[in-house]
Coordinates of C-alpha atoms in Angstrom, one line a residue:
X1 CA 198.8 66.1 -90.2
X2 CA 200.5 64.4 -93.2
X3 CA 197.1 63.9 -94.9
X4 CA 196.2 67.6 -94.4
X5 CA 199.4 68.7 -96.1
X6 CA 198.6 66.4 -99.0
X7 CA 195.1 67.9 -99.3
X8 CA 196.5 71.5 -99.3
X9 CA 199.2 70.6 -101.9
X10 CA 196.5 68.9 -104.1
X11 CA 194.3 72.0 -103.8
X12 CA 197.2 74.3 -104.8
X13 CA 198.0 72.2 -107.8
X14 CA 194.3 72.1 -108.9
X15 CA 194.0 75.9 -108.6
X16 CA 197.2 76.4 -110.6
X17 CA 195.9 74.1 -113.4
X18 CA 192.5 75.9 -113.4
X19 CA 194.2 79.3 -113.7
X20 CA 196.4 78.0 -116.6
X21 CA 193.3 76.7 -118.3
X22 CA 191.4 80.0 -117.9
X23 CA 194.4 81.9 -119.3
X24 CA 194.4 79.6 -122.4
X25 CA 190.7 80.0 -122.9
X26 CA 190.2 83.7 -122.3
X27 CA 193.4 85.7 -122.8
X28 CA 193.6 86.9 -126.4
X29 CA 196.4 85.2 -128.3
X30 CA 199.0 86.7 -130.6
X31 CA 200.5 85.4 -133.8
X32 CA 203.9 83.7 -133.5
X33 CA 206.7 85.7 -135.0
X34 CA 207.0 83.3 -137.9
X35 CA 203.4 83.8 -138.9
X36 CA 203.6 87.6 -139.2
X37 CA 204.5 87.4 -142.9
X38 CA 201.7 84.9 -143.5
X39 CA 199.2 87.4 -142.3
X40 CA 200.1 89.8 -145.0
X41 CA 200.1 87.3 -147.8
X42 CA 196.8 85.6 -147.0
X43 CA 193.6 87.0 -145.5
X44 CA 191.6 83.9 -144.7
X45 CA 191.0 85.2 -141.2
X46 CA 189.1 88.4 -142.3
X47 CA 185.6 88.7 -140.9
X48 CA 184.5 90.7 -143.9
X49 CA 186.2 90.4 -147.3
X50 CA 186.5 94.0 -148.7
X51 CA 185.7 94.5 -152.4
X52 CA 188.7 94.6 -154.6
X53 CA 188.0 98.1 -155.7
X54 CA 186.9 99.4 -152.3
X55 CA 188.5 102.7 -151.5
X56 CA 191.5 102.8 -149.1
X57 CA 190.2 105.4 -146.6
X58 CA 192.1 107.3 -144.0
X59 CA 188.9 107.6 -142.1
X60 CA 190.1 109.4 -139.0
X61 CA 187.2 111.8 -138.9
X62 CA 184.5 109.1 -139.1
X63 CA 185.8 106.8 -136.4
X64 CA 183.1 105.7 -134.0
X65 CA 183.0 107.4 -130.6
X66 CA 185.7 106.3 -128.2
X67 CA 183.2 105.4 -125.5
X68 CA 182.6 101.6 -125.6
X69 CA 181.2 99.0 -123.3
X70 CA 184.4 99.0 -121.4
X71 CA 184.4 102.7 -120.5
X72 CA 183.3 102.1 -116.9
X73 CA 185.8 99.3 -116.4
X74 CA 188.8 100.8 -118.3
X75 CA 188.6 104.6 -118.0
X76 CA 192.3 105.0 -118.2
X77 CA 192.7 103.1 -121.5
X78 CA 189.8 105.1 -123.0
X79 CA 191.4 108.3 -121.9
X80 CA 194.6 107.4 -123.7
X81 CA 192.7 106.4 -126.9
X82 CA 190.8 109.8 -126.7
X83 CA 194.1 111.7 -126.4
X84 CA 195.7 110.0 -129.3
X85 CA 192.6 110.5 -131.5
X86 CA 192.6 114.2 -130.5
X87 CA 196.2 114.5 -131.4
X88 CA 195.6 113.1 -134.9
X89 CA 192.6 115.4 -135.4
X90 CA 194.7 118.4 -134.4
X91 CA 197.3 117.5 -137.1
X92 CA 194.6 117.0 -139.7
X93 CA 192.8 120.2 -138.9
X94 CA 195.8 122.5 -138.6
X95 CA 196.0 124.9 -141.5
X96 CA 198.9 124.5 -143.8
X97 CA 200.5 127.0 -146.2
X98 CA 199.1 125.1 -149.2
X99 CA 195.6 124.2 -150.4
X100 CA 194.6 120.7 -149.3
X101 CA 196.5 118.5 -147.0
X102 CA 198.7 116.2 -149.1
X103 CA 199.2 114.1 -152.3
X104 CA 196.2 111.8 -151.6
X105 CA 193.8 114.8 -151.5
X106 CA 195.4 116.3 -154.6
X107 CA 195.1 113.0 -156.4
X108 CA 191.4 112.8 -155.4
X109 CA 190.8 116.2 -156.9
X110 CA 192.6 115.2 -160.1
X111 CA 190.5 112.1 -160.4
X112 CA 187.3 114.2 -160.1
X113 CA 188.4 116.6 -162.8
X114 CA 189.4 113.9 -165.2
X115 CA 186.1 112.1 -164.8
X116 CA 184.1 115.3 -165.2
X117 CA 182.2 114.9 -162.0
X118 CA 180.5 118.0 -160.6
X119 CA 181.3 117.1 -157.0
X120 CA 183.5 119.6 -155.2
X121 CA 186.4 118.9 -152.9
X122 CA 185.5 119.8 -149.3
X123 CA 188.9 119.3 -147.7
X124 CA 188.9 117.6 -144.3
X125 CA 185.3 116.9 -143.5
X126 CA 182.9 114.5 -142.0
X127 CA 183.2 112.0 -144.9
X128 CA 186.8 112.3 -145.9
X129 CA 187.3 109.1 -148.0
X130 CA 189.5 108.6 -151.0
X131 CA 187.6 107.1 -153.8
X132 CA 189.5 104.5 -155.8
X133 CA 186.6 102.8 -157.4
X134 CA 187.2 104.4 -160.8
X135 CA 188.9 102.2 -163.5
X136 CA 192.6 102.4 -163.3
X137 CA 195.6 101.2 -165.3
X138 CA 197.2 98.0 -164.0
X139 CA 200.2 98.7 -161.8
X140 CA 202.2 96.2 -163.9
X141 CA 201.9 98.5 -167.0
X142 CA 202.9 101.6 -165.1
X143 CA 206.4 103.0 -164.6
X144 CA 207.9 103.5 -161.2
X145 CA 207.4 107.3 -161.5
X146 CA 203.7 106.8 -162.3
X147 CA 203.1 104.5 -159.4
X148 CA 204.8 106.8 -156.9
X149 CA 203.5 110.1 -158.1
X150 CA 200.1 109.4 -159.5
X151 CA 198.6 106.3 -157.9
X152 CA 197.1 105.9 -154.5
X153 CA 197.6 102.3 -153.4
X154 CA 194.9 100.5 -151.4
X155 CA 193.7 97.1 -150.3
X156 CA 193.5 95.8 -153.8
X157 CA 197.1 96.7 -154.4
X158 CA 198.4 94.5 -151.6
X159 CA 196.0 91.6 -151.9
X160 CA 198.4 89.7 -154.1
X161 CA 201.8 91.0 -153.1
X162 CA 204.7 88.7 -153.5
X163 CA 208.2 88.3 -151.9
X164 CA 206.9 89.4 -148.5
X165 CA 209.8 89.7 -146.1
X166 CA 209.7 90.7 -142.4
X167 CA 212.1 93.6 -141.9
X168 CA 211.8 94.3 -138.2
X169 CA 209.6 95.8 -135.5
X170 CA 209.7 98.4 -132.8
X171 CA 207.5 98.9 -129.8
X172 CA 204.3 99.3 -131.8
X173 CA 204.8 98.5 -135.5
X174 CA 206.0 95.6 -137.6
X175 CA 207.5 96.4 -141.0
X176 CA 207.5 94.2 -144.1
X177 CA 209.0 94.5 -147.6
X178 CA 206.6 93.4 -150.3
X179 CA 206.6 93.4 -154.1
X180 CA 203.6 94.6 -156.2
X181 CA 203.0 92.9 -159.5
X182 CA 206.6 91.5 -159.4
X183 CA 208.1 94.9 -160.2
X184 CA 207.6 97.5 -157.5
X185 CA 208.8 97.1 -153.9
X186 CA 207.1 98.9 -151.0
X187 CA 207.1 98.8 -147.2
X188 CA 204.0 97.7 -145.3
X189 CA 203.6 99.0 -141.8
X190 CA 201.0 97.5 -139.4
X191 CA 200.5 97.1 -135.7
X192 CA 202.6 94.3 -134.3
X193 CA 200.2 92.1 -132.4
X194 CA 203.1 90.5 -130.6
X195 CA 204.9 93.7 -129.9
X196 CA 205.7 95.5 -126.7
X197 CA 202.8 98.0 -126.9
X198 CA 200.1 95.4 -127.6
X199 CA 201.3 92.8 -125.2
X200 CA 201.7 95.2 -122.2
X201 CA 198.4 96.8 -122.9
X202 CA 196.5 93.5 -123.1
X203 CA 198.2 92.3 -119.9
X204 CA 197.1 95.5 -118.1
X205 CA 193.6 96.0 -119.5
X206 CA 192.6 92.7 -121.1
X207 CA 190.9 94.2 -124.2
X208 CA 192.7 93.4 -127.4
X209 CA 190.2 95.5 -129.4
X210 CA 190.8 98.7 -127.5
X211 CA 194.5 98.0 -127.2
X212 CA 194.7 97.7 -131.0
X213 CA 192.8 100.9 -131.4
X214 CA 195.3 102.7 -129.1
X215 CA 198.3 101.3 -131.0
X216 CA 196.7 101.9 -134.5
X217 CA 196.5 105.6 -133.8
X218 CA 200.3 105.8 -133.9
X219 CA 200.2 104.5 -137.5
X220 CA 197.3 106.9 -138.4
X221 CA 199.2 109.8 -136.9
X222 CA 202.3 108.8 -138.9
X223 CA 200.3 108.6 -142.1
X224 CA 198.7 112.0 -141.4
X225 CA 202.1 113.6 -140.9
X226 CA 203.4 112.0 -144.0
X227 CA 200.6 113.7 -145.9
X228 CA 201.0 117.1 -144.3
X229 CA 204.7 117.3 -144.3
X230 CA 205.9 117.1 -147.9
X231 CA 209.7 117.0 -148.1
X232 CA 212.3 115.0 -150.0
X233 CA 213.8 113.7 -146.8
X234 CA 210.5 112.4 -145.4
X235 CA 209.4 108.9 -146.5
X236 CA 206.6 108.9 -149.0
X237 CA 203.2 107.6 -148.2
X238 CA 201.8 105.6 -151.2
X239 CA 198.5 104.6 -149.7
X240 CA 196.8 102.6 -146.9
X241 CA 194.3 99.8 -146.4
X242 CA 191.7 99.1 -143.7
X243 CA 190.5 95.5 -143.5
X244 CA 189.1 93.1 -140.9
X245 CA 191.7 90.8 -139.6
X246 CA 191.2 88.0 -136.9
X247 CA 188.8 89.4 -134.3
X248 CA 189.5 93.1 -134.9
X249 CA 187.7 95.3 -137.4
X250 CA 189.4 97.9 -139.5
X251 CA 193.1 96.9 -139.0
X252 CA 195.2 99.5 -140.8
X253 CA 198.2 98.9 -143.0
X254 CA 200.3 101.8 -144.3
X255 CA 202.0 101.5 -147.7
X256 CA 205.1 103.5 -147.9
X257 CA 208.3 104.0 -149.8
X258 CA 210.9 101.4 -149.2
X259 CA 214.3 102.3 -147.8
X260 CA 217.3 100.4 -146.5
X261 CA 218.2 100.7 -142.8
X262 CA 221.1 102.7 -141.6
X263 CA 224.1 100.7 -140.5
X264 CA 226.4 103.0 -138.7
X265 CA 229.4 100.6 -138.8
X266 CA 229.1 100.3 -142.6
X267 CA 228.6 104.1 -142.9
X268 CA 231.9 104.7 -141.1
X269 CA 233.6 102.7 -143.9
X270 CA 232.0 104.6 -146.8
X271 CA 233.6 107.4 -148.7
X272 CA 233.4 110.8 -147.0
X273 CA 231.3 112.2 -149.9
X274 CA 228.5 109.8 -149.1
X275 CA 228.7 110.4 -145.4
X276 CA 228.5 114.1 -146.0
X277 CA 225.4 113.6 -148.2
X278 CA 223.7 111.9 -145.3
X279 CA 224.5 114.7 -142.9
X280 CA 223.4 117.3 -145.5
X281 CA 220.1 115.4 -146.1
X282 CA 219.5 115.3 -142.3
X283 CA 220.2 119.0 -141.9
X284 CA 217.8 119.9 -144.8
X285 CA 215.2 117.8 -143.1
X286 CA 215.7 119.4 -139.7
X287 CA 215.6 122.9 -141.2
X288 CA 212.2 122.0 -142.8
X289 CA 210.9 120.6 -139.6
X290 CA 211.9 123.8 -137.7
X291 CA 209.8 125.9 -140.2
X292 CA 207.2 123.3 -141.2
X293 CA 203.6 124.3 -142.1
X294 CA 202.5 122.7 -138.8
X295 CA 205.0 124.6 -136.7
X296 CA 208.3 123.5 -135.3
X297 CA 208.3 119.7 -135.2
X298 CA 210.6 117.7 -132.9
X299 CA 211.4 114.0 -133.3
X300 CA 211.1 112.7 -129.7
X301 CA 212.5 109.3 -130.7
X302 CA 215.6 110.4 -132.5
X303 CA 217.9 107.5 -133.3
X304 CA 219.6 106.2 -136.4
X305 CA 217.1 103.3 -136.6
X306 CA 214.3 105.9 -137.3
X307 CA 215.9 106.8 -140.6
X308 CA 216.5 104.9 -143.9
X309 CA 218.4 105.5 -147.0
X310 CA 216.7 105.8 -150.4
X311 CA 219.1 106.0 -153.3
X312 CA 221.8 107.4 -150.9
X313 CA 219.4 110.1 -149.5
X314 CA 218.5 110.0 -145.8
X315 CA 214.8 109.9 -145.0
X316 CA 213.0 109.8 -141.7
X317 CA 210.7 106.8 -141.6
X318 CA 209.1 106.9 -138.2
X319 CA 206.9 110.0 -137.3
X320 CA 204.7 108.4 -134.7
X321 CA 206.7 110.1 -131.9
X322 CA 206.9 113.5 -133.6
X323 CA 205.4 116.5 -131.8
X324 CA 204.7 120.1 -132.5
X325 CA 204.0 121.0 -128.9
X326 CA 206.5 123.5 -127.5
X327 CA 207.3 122.9 -123.8
X328 CA 205.4 125.4 -121.5
X329 CA 207.5 127.3 -119.0
X330 CA 207.5 130.1 -116.4
X331 CA 210.2 132.8 -116.4
X332 CA 210.7 132.2 -112.7
X333 CA 211.4 128.5 -113.1
X334 CA 214.5 127.9 -115.3
X335 CA 214.3 124.2 -114.8
X336 CA 211.2 124.1 -117.0
X337 CA 213.4 124.5 -120.1
X338 CA 216.1 122.0 -119.1
X339 CA 217.1 119.7 -121.9
X340 CA 218.9 116.6 -120.6
X341 CA 221.2 114.4 -122.7
X342 CA 223.5 111.6 -121.6
X343 CA 226.7 113.7 -122.0
X344 CA 225.4 117.2 -121.0
X345 CA 222.4 119.4 -120.3
X346 CA 221.2 122.7 -121.7
X347 CA 218.8 125.3 -120.3
X348 CA 216.9 127.4 -122.8
X349 CA 215.3 130.7 -122.3
X350 CA 211.6 131.0 -121.5
X351 CA 209.8 133.3 -124.0
X352 CA 206.1 134.0 -124.0
X353 CA 205.5 131.0 -121.7
X354 CA 207.2 128.6 -124.0
X355 CA 210.8 127.2 -124.0
X356 CA 212.3 129.1 -126.9
X357 CA 213.3 126.9 -129.8
X358 CA 213.3 123.7 -127.8
X359 CA 212.0 121.5 -130.6
X360 CA 214.6 122.8 -133.0
X361 CA 217.4 122.6 -130.5
X362 CA 216.5 119.1 -129.4
X363 CA 216.6 117.9 -133.1
X364 CA 219.9 119.7 -133.7
X365 CA 221.8 118.3 -130.7
X366 CA 220.6 114.8 -131.5
X367 CA 221.9 115.2 -135.1
X368 CA 225.2 116.2 -133.6
X369 CA 225.5 113.3 -131.2
X370 CA 224.2 110.5 -133.5
X371 CA 225.4 111.7 -136.9
X372 CA 227.7 114.7 -137.2
X373 CA 230.3 113.8 -134.7
X374 CA 230.9 110.4 -136.4
X375 CA 230.2 111.0 -140.1
X376 CA 231.4 114.6 -140.9
X377 CA 235.1 115.1 -140.2
X378 CA 236.7 111.8 -140.7
X379 CA 238.7 111.3 -144.0
X380 CA 237.3 114.6 -145.3
X381 CA 239.5 116.7 -147.7
X382 CA 242.1 118.5 -145.6
X383 CA 241.0 122.0 -146.8
X384 CA 237.4 121.3 -145.6
X385 CA 238.2 120.0 -142.1
X386 CA 238.4 123.4 -140.3
X387 CA 234.9 124.3 -141.5
X388 CA 233.6 120.8 -140.7
X389 CA 235.1 121.0 -137.2
X390 CA 233.4 124.3 -136.7
X391 CA 230.1 122.9 -137.7
X392 CA 230.5 119.9 -135.4
X393 CA 231.6 122.1 -132.4
X394 CA 228.8 124.7 -133.0
X395 CA 226.0 122.1 -133.1
X396 CA 227.5 120.3 -130.1
X397 CA 227.4 123.5 -128.1
X398 CA 224.0 124.6 -129.6
X399 CA 225.6 127.9 -130.7
X400 CA 223.9 127.7 -134.1
X401 CA 220.3 126.9 -135.0
X402 CA 219.2 125.0 -138.0
X403 CA 219.4 128.1 -140.3
X404 CA 223.1 128.8 -139.6
X405 CA 224.0 125.1 -139.6
X406 CA 222.4 124.5 -143.0
X407 CA 224.0 127.6 -144.5
X408 CA 227.5 126.3 -143.5
X409 CA 226.8 122.8 -144.8
X410 CA 225.6 124.2 -148.1
X411 CA 228.8 126.2 -148.2
X412 CA 230.8 123.0 -147.8
X413 CA 228.9 121.4 -150.6
X414 CA 229.6 124.4 -152.9
X415 CA 233.3 124.3 -152.1
X416 CA 233.5 120.6 -152.7
X417 CA 231.3 120.5 -155.8
X418 CA 233.3 123.2 -157.5
X419 CA 236.8 121.9 -156.5
X420 CA 237.7 124.9 -154.4
X421 CA 239.0 122.6 -151.7
X422 CA 242.0 121.6 -154.0
X423 CA 245.3 123.3 -153.5
X424 CA 246.3 125.9 -156.1
X425 CA 249.4 123.9 -157.1
X426 CA 251.0 125.3 -160.2
X427 CA 254.0 123.0 -159.9
X428 CA 254.3 120.0 -162.3
X429 CA 253.6 116.5 -161.0
X430 CA 256.5 114.3 -160.0
X431 CA 255.8 111.8 -162.7
X432 CA 254.5 111.7 -166.3
X433 CA 251.4 109.8 -167.4
X434 CA 250.5 108.3 -170.8
X435 CA 246.9 108.7 -171.7
X436 CA 245.1 105.9 -173.5
X437 CA 241.5 106.6 -174.8
X438 CA 238.7 104.0 -174.6
X439 CA 240.7 101.7 -172.4
X440 CA 240.5 100.1 -169.0
X441 CA 242.6 97.7 -166.9
X442 CA 240.9 94.4 -166.0
X443 CA 243.0 93.3 -163.1
X444 CA 245.8 94.7 -160.9
X445 CA 243.6 96.0 -158.2
X446 CA 244.6 97.1 -154.7
X447 CA 242.5 98.2 -151.8
X448 CA 242.4 101.6 -150.3
X449 CA 240.2 103.3 -147.7
X450 CA 237.6 104.6 -148.1
X451 CA 236.6 103.2 -151.4
X452 CA 233.4 102.8 -153.4
X453 CA 234.5 99.3 -154.3
X454 CA 235.4 96.8 -151.5
X455 CA 237.9 94.8 -153.5
X456 CA 239.6 97.8 -155.3
X457 CA 240.5 101.4 -155.0
X458 CA 237.6 103.4 -156.5
X459 CA 237.5 107.1 -155.5
X460 CA 235.8 110.2 -156.6
X461 CA 237.9 113.0 -158.0
X462 CA 237.1 116.5 -159.2
X463 CA 239.7 116.5 -162.1
X464 CA 242.6 114.6 -163.7
X465 CA 245.0 116.6 -161.6
X466 CA 243.3 115.4 -158.4
X467 CA 243.4 111.8 -159.7
X468 CA 247.2 112.2 -160.3
X469 CA 247.7 113.6 -156.8
X470 CA 245.8 110.6 -155.4
X471 CA 247.9 108.1 -157.4
X472 CA 251.2 109.8 -156.4
X473 CA 250.1 109.6 -152.7
X474 CA 249.6 105.8 -153.0
X475 CA 252.9 103.9 -153.1
X476 CA 251.4 101.0 -155.1
X477 CA 249.6 103.1 -157.7
X478 CA 251.0 102.8 -161.2
X479 CA 247.9 103.6 -163.3
X480 CA 244.3 104.8 -163.0
X481 CA 241.1 104.7 -165.0
X482 CA 238.8 107.7 -165.3
X483 CA 235.4 106.0 -165.6
X484 CA 232.3 107.4 -167.2
X485 CA 230.5 107.3 -163.9
X486 CA 230.0 110.3 -161.6
X487 CA 228.8 110.8 -158.0
X488 CA 225.9 112.9 -156.7
X489 CA 228.1 116.0 -156.6
X490 CA 229.3 115.5 -160.2
X491 CA 232.7 114.2 -159.2
X492 CA 234.1 111.5 -161.5
X493 CA 234.9 108.0 -160.3
X494 CA 238.5 106.9 -160.8
X495 CA 239.8 103.4 -160.4
X496 CA 243.4 103.1 -159.3
X497 CA 245.7 100.2 -160.3
X498 CA 249.0 98.6 -159.6
X499 CA 249.9 98.3 -163.3
X500 CA 248.6 98.2 -166.8
X501 CA 249.5 94.7 -168.0
X502 CA 245.8 93.7 -168.4
X503 CA 244.6 96.6 -170.4
X504 CA 241.4 96.0 -172.4
X505 CA 239.2 98.1 -174.7
X506 CA 236.5 100.1 -172.8
X507 CA 234.6 102.8 -174.7
X508 CA 234.2 106.0 -172.8
X509 CA 237.0 105.4 -170.3
X510 CA 240.4 106.9 -170.1
X511 CA 243.5 105.1 -168.8
X512 CA 246.4 107.0 -167.4
X513 CA 249.7 104.9 -167.1
X514 CA 252.5 106.1 -164.9
X515 CA 255.7 106.3 -167.0
X516 CA 258.2 106.5 -164.1
X517 CA 259.5 108.9 -161.5
X518 CA 260.8 112.2 -162.7
X519 CA 264.2 113.5 -161.5
X520 CA 263.9 115.7 -158.5

C-alpha cells in the first residue's frame, strides 16, 4: 500500500513537471516591465528592417482578411477582431463636414502639389498610404511649429529617439516619452505585451498574433479618431509607424503630442483661474463632441487619467473607448434609456428609437462628478460663486445640455477677464502706497493659498486696485510687486511681500510699498 502511494505521488510530480515544461516551451512570452523601454530604443528583434524612408502608413483598408488558420478553432476571437475592424472602417468612411479626413491626408495633398506630381488624391481608398519617401528637411533644423503642423512623423523619425521614459500603461496600451533629435518631445503609444488585454487574451485563446491584432485595433481606432476629430482639446496625432517586432508583423506605434498627466490633488492646490481654465477646456471639448462631424461622441471611459495638460490646456488623450453609437430603445420600455452612476441614476426619453441625447448627457454628468464639483467653486471670486454654483448644480441634475453649460462658462470667463467681478468700490483704501518703478523685492516672502509660487504669495489680479485689496486682506502684507507677467486671461501676476528692505532694481516691474495705516 505504501509503495502504491509513492508511485502515485511520483506520477503526480512528473505530470506537474511536464506541464510546467510545456508551458515554458509553448506559451508565448512577454517582455518584462523593465524591458519595455528597451524595445523602443533598439529594434534588433525585427524580422524585417524597414527602409529608413519607408512611408508610415495607416493601412486599415489594406489589412489582410480576418480569416486565418485559427478560424475554425477560435471563432469567438475572430469575431471580435472583425467587429473592431468594422468599427474602425465605419469611422474612416463616415462623411465629415470638411474635404479629406485629417491633417495627414491634407499634408499628403500638399506634398503632391509641391512636387508637381499629376497624381490626384483619392480620399479613403484601397491603397490609402501616406508617402514620406520624398526628401525632407531634418527635424533638427525645424522649429516646433514646423514639426507639429507640417511634418508627418514615421518609422525613420523614431529609429534614433533618445531619453525614452516609460510613463504608464492601461488595459491595452503602454505610453512612453521620447525625444526626437534631442529637441522635440513626443509620446509613443503601443500595445502593452504584458498588459491586461494581451495577457488575458493569450491565456484564453493561445494566439499571441491574433490577440495582438485585436488589441492593436484600439490604437488604430484612436489614431483614426484623432485624424477625424480636429479640436484644440484633442491630443494631436503627429504620425505612426508599422514595423515587425519579435514574432509579430506590423506592430503599430502612434506618435502623438506629449502632455502631463492630471493630478487631482495638485489641481486642488492650484489657483482658481487655472482650475477654471481646465473646466472651460473640458466643456469646449464636450460641446464639440456633442456636435462633431461624426455625430455625437461619448467617452465611455471617462476618468481624469484619460486627460492630460498641454500648456495648461486640458486635452483628451485616450479615444479608444469613444463611441458614436446612440443607445437603441423602445418607447414602451423606459429602462432602455437608464443611465446609472454610483451616486444616482437618470432616465432619458426615447425619441425615434434612440435614447435622446444619451451620449451628450453621459459626458456632461461625468464632467460634473469628476471635474466641476471639485475644481469650479472653491476659492473663486465671491461675485462669481452664485453663477458657478448654478453651473455645478445644473450639470449635476442634467438640467442643461452642453450648449447651455458652455454659454454660462463663457459668460464667467467674460466677467472675470474684464474685471466685472470686482466690487464697484469708490471709497479710498485704508492705507497709502508708495510706487517705485523698475524695482522688485528679493526676499521677505510669505505663503498664501492658492499661489502660483509654492514658497511665496504670487496671485493674479485685474488691476492695481485689486492688488491693494488683496494686500490689505493679508495681515502680513506690507508691499507687493506688479510683475511683467500675465496669465491666460490677461490678468497680471502680483507678488506680495512682508516688507521692502531687500529692494533691488528690476526693469519692467513696479513695487508698491505700504506707508502705514490711515486713520479711520
